[in-house]
Amino acid sequence: MNHSIFIMEDDQAIVEMVESYLTKEGYAVTVASDGEEGLRKFEQAEGKFDLVLVDLMMPKVDGMEVIRRIRAYSHVPILIMSAKDGDIDKALGLGFGADDYIAKPFSMIELSARLKAIIRRATQYAPIEMKAAPEQHMLRMGDLRIDLDNFAVFKHEEPVKLTSKEFEILRLFAAHPNRVYTKAQIYSQVWNDDYYGDENVINVHMSRLRDKIEDNPSEPRYIKTLWGIGYKWEGG
């Protein structure tokens, strides 16, 4: 079965280039030229898309708002395409729930590699968890309860809404307490891809995860930073 990619992009030259390449690669491609059309088509598709490519600067409804609305009811992998420079723009995009970003201009080879890695991780995630022994399907760490079967997290038995990548990072740390992970190792484990040296992707996800699970994110109980090395899980 061909994977289905939804492209939301108003630059026709980019759309034609990406659509042509992905079609030749065997993907089923759907296109929207603005955010309003994109949201309408996404809702009408009723979950058929395996990944969404979103440009940040779109007319009618911008990419940030598109991501926010999609994340309100869907965990579909989202890859940002952005021509903007600076960590702030990337951080804002990822903070709204995108899984990764690719900077314009980009090569089709790099785009294809990113898409394959994200889709592979998303499609393999559930089967891997179901291989675990029944007693491993629920992790309890301090005031957190992590339900691996249903990809759910509870703090003081209240649900915590995490993105797919935030959940995967949490699962990685909670399953290996006191183990130190470098940013490259986290990226390799969670994104299932080579690390490109841009720390912003990891920094943003770690910051947002701490905001959601820590009582005081500035003095975290669970996820500790080892400056110049990486992170480790200490809470219990």
Short mmCIF file of C-alpha atoms in Angstrom, two decimals:
data_model
loop_
_atom_site.label_atom_id
_atom_site.label_comp_id
_atom_site.label_asym_id
_atom_site.label_seq_id
_atom_site.Cartn_x
_atom_site.Cartn_y
_atom_site.Cartn_z
CA MET A 1 0.00 0.00 0.00
CA ASN A 2 1.36 3.42 -1.01
CA HIS A 3 1.82 5.94 1.74
CA SER A 4 -0.29 9.06 1.39
CA ILE A 5 1.38 12.49 1.68
CA PHE A 6 -0.54 15.75 2.01
CA ILE A 7 1.34 18.87 0.85
CA MET A 8 0.15 22.30 2.03
CA GLU A 9 2.21 24.84 0.08
CA ASP A 10 1.34 28.00 -1.88
CA ASP A 11 4.54 28.14 -3.96
CA GLN A 12 3.51 26.37 -7.15
CA ALA A 13 7.09 25.69 -8.25
CA ILE A 14 7.84 23.86 -5.00
CA VAL A 15 4.54 21.97 -5.17
CA GLU A 16 5.22 20.75 -8.71
CA MET A 17 8.77 19.71 -7.86
CA VAL A 18 7.85 17.86 -4.66
CA GLU A 19 4.66 16.31 -6.03
CA SER A 20 6.44 15.03 -9.14
CA TYR A 21 9.30 13.52 -7.15
CA LEU A 22 7.13 11.89 -4.50
CA THR A 23 4.76 10.46 -7.10
CA LYS A 24 7.71 8.84 -8.86
CA GLU A 25 8.80 7.47 -5.47
CA GLY A 26 5.45 5.72 -5.18
CA TYR A 27 3.63 8.03 -2.78
CA ALA A 28 0.00 9.05 -3.19
CA VAL A 29 0.07 12.86 -3.08
CA THR A 30 -2.67 15.38 -2.24
CA VAL A 31 -2.08 19.13 -2.51
CA ALA A 32 -3.59 22.30 -1.01
CA SER A 33 -2.44 25.81 -1.92
CA ASP A 34 -3.55 27.60 1.26
CA GLY A 35 -4.25 26.80 4.88
CA GLU A 36 -8.02 27.05 4.61
CA GLU A 37 -8.15 24.56 1.75
CA GLY A 38 -5.64 22.37 3.58
CA LEU A 39 -7.71 22.13 6.75
CA ARG A 40 -10.85 21.37 4.77
CA LYS A 41 -9.20 18.59 2.76
CA PHE A 42 -7.54 17.15 5.85
CA GLU A 43 -10.86 16.92 7.66
CA GLN A 44 -12.57 15.40 4.63
CA ALA A 45 -9.83 12.78 4.29
CA GLU A 46 -10.80 11.33 7.70
CA GLY A 47 -7.33 10.12 8.66
CA LYS A 48 -6.13 8.71 5.35
CA PHE A 49 -2.88 10.72 5.28
CA ASP A 50 0.33 9.15 6.58
CA LEU A 51 2.23 12.46 6.77
CA VAL A 52 1.54 16.16 6.26
CA LEU A 53 4.03 18.61 4.76
CA VAL A 54 3.19 22.16 5.87
CA ASP A 55 4.62 25.48 4.73
CA LEU A 56 4.59 28.08 7.51
CA MET A 57 3.81 31.09 5.30
CA MET A 58 0.52 30.22 3.64
CA PRO A 59 -2.38 32.54 2.75
CA LYS A 60 -5.77 32.56 4.53
CA VAL A 61 -4.62 30.33 7.42
CA ASP A 62 -0.89 30.20 8.17
CA GLY A 63 1.05 27.04 8.88
CA MET A 64 1.22 27.60 12.63
CA GLU A 65 -2.54 27.73 12.92
CA VAL A 66 -2.94 24.77 10.59
CA ILE A 67 -0.68 22.66 12.82
CA ARG A 68 -2.47 23.80 15.97
CA ARG A 69 -5.88 22.84 14.57
CA ILE A 70 -4.71 19.47 13.27
CA ARG A 71 -3.07 18.64 16.58
CA ALA A 72 -6.35 19.29 18.37
CA TYR A 73 -7.63 15.93 17.11
CA SER A 74 -4.92 14.11 15.15
CA HIS A 75 -1.45 12.65 15.80
CA VAL A 76 -0.54 12.41 12.10
CA PRO A 77 3.19 13.10 11.59
CA ILE A 78 3.80 16.70 10.48
CA LEU A 79 6.92 17.97 8.72
CA ILE A 80 7.37 21.74 8.45
CA MET A 81 8.84 23.29 5.30
CA SER A 82 10.22 26.72 6.08
CA ALA A 83 12.29 29.38 4.32
CA LYS A 84 12.56 31.40 7.55
CA ASP A 85 15.87 31.73 9.31
CA GLY A 86 16.44 31.57 13.04
CA ASP A 87 15.75 29.21 15.87
CA ILE A 88 12.71 31.17 17.08
CA ASP A 89 10.66 30.39 13.99
CA LYS A 90 11.63 26.73 14.09
CA ALA A 91 10.97 26.51 17.80
CA LEU A 92 7.52 28.02 17.42
CA GLY A 93 6.65 25.58 14.70
CA LEU A 94 7.83 22.56 16.62
CA GLY A 95 6.20 23.87 19.77
CA PHE A 96 2.81 23.66 18.11
CA GLY A 97 3.25 19.93 17.62
CA ALA A 98 5.21 19.36 14.41
CA ASP A 99 7.50 16.34 14.39
CA ASP A 100 10.37 17.84 12.40
CA TYR A 101 11.26 20.57 9.92
CA ILE A 102 13.22 20.90 6.70
CA ALA A 103 14.68 24.26 5.66
CA LYS A 104 14.16 25.68 2.19
CA PRO A 105 15.83 25.25 -0.20
CA PHE A 106 16.11 21.50 0.30
CA SER A 107 17.10 18.60 -1.92
CA MET A 108 14.63 15.92 -2.90
CA ILE A 109 17.01 13.29 -1.55
CA GLU A 110 16.99 14.92 1.91
CA LEU A 111 13.20 15.32 1.83
CA SER A 112 12.72 11.69 0.85
CA ALA A 113 15.02 10.51 3.65
CA ARG A 114 13.13 12.58 6.23
CA LEU A 115 9.74 11.32 5.04
CA LYS A 116 10.81 7.68 5.08
CA ALA A 117 12.28 7.98 8.58
CA ILE A 118 9.21 9.70 10.04
CA ILE A 119 6.73 7.30 8.43
CA ARG A 120 8.81 4.26 9.38
CA ARG A 121 8.90 5.37 12.99
CA ALA A 122 5.17 6.12 13.07
CA THR A 123 4.13 2.81 11.50
CA GLN A 124 6.51 0.65 13.56
CA TYR A 125 5.77 2.29 16.90
CA ALA A 126 2.65 0.34 17.95
CA PRO A 127 3.84 -3.14 16.92
CA ILE A 128 7.08 -2.70 18.87
CA GLU A 129 5.16 -1.87 22.02
CA MET A 130 2.80 -4.82 21.68
CA LYS A 131 5.76 -7.20 21.83
CA ALA A 132 6.43 -6.16 25.42
CA ALA A 133 5.34 -8.38 28.28
CA PRO A 134 1.93 -7.44 29.75
CA GLU A 135 3.44 -6.15 32.97
CA GLN A 136 5.61 -3.73 30.93
CA HIS A 137 2.66 -2.00 29.30
CA MET A 138 2.25 0.37 32.26
CA LEU A 139 5.11 2.39 33.70
CA ARG A 140 4.76 4.23 37.01
CA MET A 141 7.33 6.86 37.81
CA GLY A 142 6.64 9.09 40.81
CA ASP A 143 3.35 10.86 40.16
CA LEU A 144 3.33 9.81 36.50
CA ARG A 145 1.59 6.82 34.96
CA ILE A 146 2.57 5.94 31.39
CA ASP A 147 0.16 3.70 29.49
CA LEU A 148 2.18 2.19 26.64
CA ASP A 149 -0.79 0.38 25.08
CA ASN A 150 -2.86 3.53 24.65
CA PHE A 151 -0.01 6.05 24.30
CA ALA A 152 -1.39 7.96 27.27
CA VAL A 153 0.24 9.75 30.20
CA PHE A 154 -1.34 10.72 33.50
CA LYS A 155 0.02 13.04 36.19
CA HIS A 156 -1.72 12.63 39.55
CA GLU A 157 -4.18 10.53 37.47
CA GLU A 158 -5.02 13.56 35.33
CA PRO A 159 -4.40 13.10 31.57
CA VAL A 160 -1.41 14.89 30.05
CA LYS A 161 -1.68 15.70 26.35
CA LEU A 162 1.59 14.91 24.58
CA THR A 163 2.56 14.94 20.92
CA SER A 164 3.79 11.65 19.44
CA LYS A 165 7.43 12.73 19.69
CA GLU A 166 7.04 13.96 23.27
CA PHE A 167 5.54 10.59 24.20
CA GLU A 168 8.37 8.70 22.52
CA ILE A 169 10.99 10.76 24.35
CA LEU A 170 9.20 10.19 27.66
CA ARG A 171 8.95 6.46 27.01
CA LEU A 172 12.65 6.27 26.12
CA PHE A 173 13.73 7.96 29.35
CA ALA A 174 11.23 6.29 31.68
CA ALA A 175 12.15 2.84 30.37
CA HIS A 176 15.85 3.50 31.06
CA PRO A 177 16.11 5.50 34.29
CA ASN A 178 19.51 7.00 35.14
CA ARG A 179 20.84 6.30 31.67
CA VAL A 180 22.47 9.33 30.04
CA TYR A 181 21.45 10.11 26.46
CA THR A 182 23.23 12.57 24.19
CA LYS A 183 21.10 14.69 21.88
CA ALA A 184 22.36 12.65 18.94
CA GLN A 185 21.25 9.43 20.64
CA ILE A 186 17.82 10.85 21.44
CA TYR A 187 17.37 11.96 17.85
CA SER A 188 18.49 8.59 16.53
CA GLN A 189 16.16 6.67 18.89
CA VAL A 190 13.06 8.85 18.56
CA TRP A 191 13.30 10.17 15.00
CA ASN A 192 14.99 7.01 13.72
CA ASP A 193 17.21 9.16 11.54
CA ASP A 194 20.73 10.55 11.37
CA TYR A 195 21.44 13.56 13.58
CA TYR A 196 22.10 16.71 11.55
CA GLY A 197 23.63 18.65 14.43
CA ASP A 198 20.75 21.10 14.89
CA GLU A 199 20.11 20.99 18.63
CA ASN A 200 16.95 23.08 18.36
CA VAL A 201 14.74 20.10 17.53
CA ILE A 202 15.72 18.30 20.72
CA ASN A 203 15.77 21.45 22.88
CA VAL A 204 12.24 22.44 21.93
CA HIS A 205 10.76 18.99 22.51
CA MET A 206 12.54 18.59 25.85
CA SER A 207 11.37 22.02 27.01
CA ARG A 208 7.75 21.34 26.11
CA LEU A 209 7.85 17.87 27.67
CA ARG A 210 9.16 19.33 30.92
CA ASP A 211 6.44 21.99 30.87
CA LYS A 212 3.85 19.21 30.77
CA ILE A 213 5.20 16.69 33.27
CA GLU A 214 7.24 18.69 35.76
CA ASP A 215 5.80 20.61 38.72
CA ASN A 216 8.59 23.16 38.26
CA PRO A 217 10.18 22.92 34.79
CA SER A 218 13.03 25.24 35.80
CA GLU A 219 13.97 22.76 38.55
CA PRO A 220 12.98 19.44 36.96
CA ARG A 221 12.43 16.37 39.09
CA TYR A 222 12.44 13.87 36.26
CA ILE A 223 14.46 14.96 33.23
CA LYS A 224 17.86 16.30 34.23
CA THR A 225 20.22 18.20 31.96
CA LEU A 226 23.89 17.24 31.94
CA TRP A 227 25.41 20.34 30.40
CA GLY A 228 27.58 19.58 27.40
CA ILE A 229 26.53 15.90 27.44
CA GLY A 230 22.78 15.40 27.22
CA TYR A 231 19.88 14.33 29.44
CA LYS A 232 18.91 11.57 31.85
CA TRP A 233 15.81 10.50 33.81
CA GLU A 234 16.23 10.69 37.58
CA GLY A 235 12.73 10.93 39.02
CA GLY A 236 11.05 7.93 40.60
#
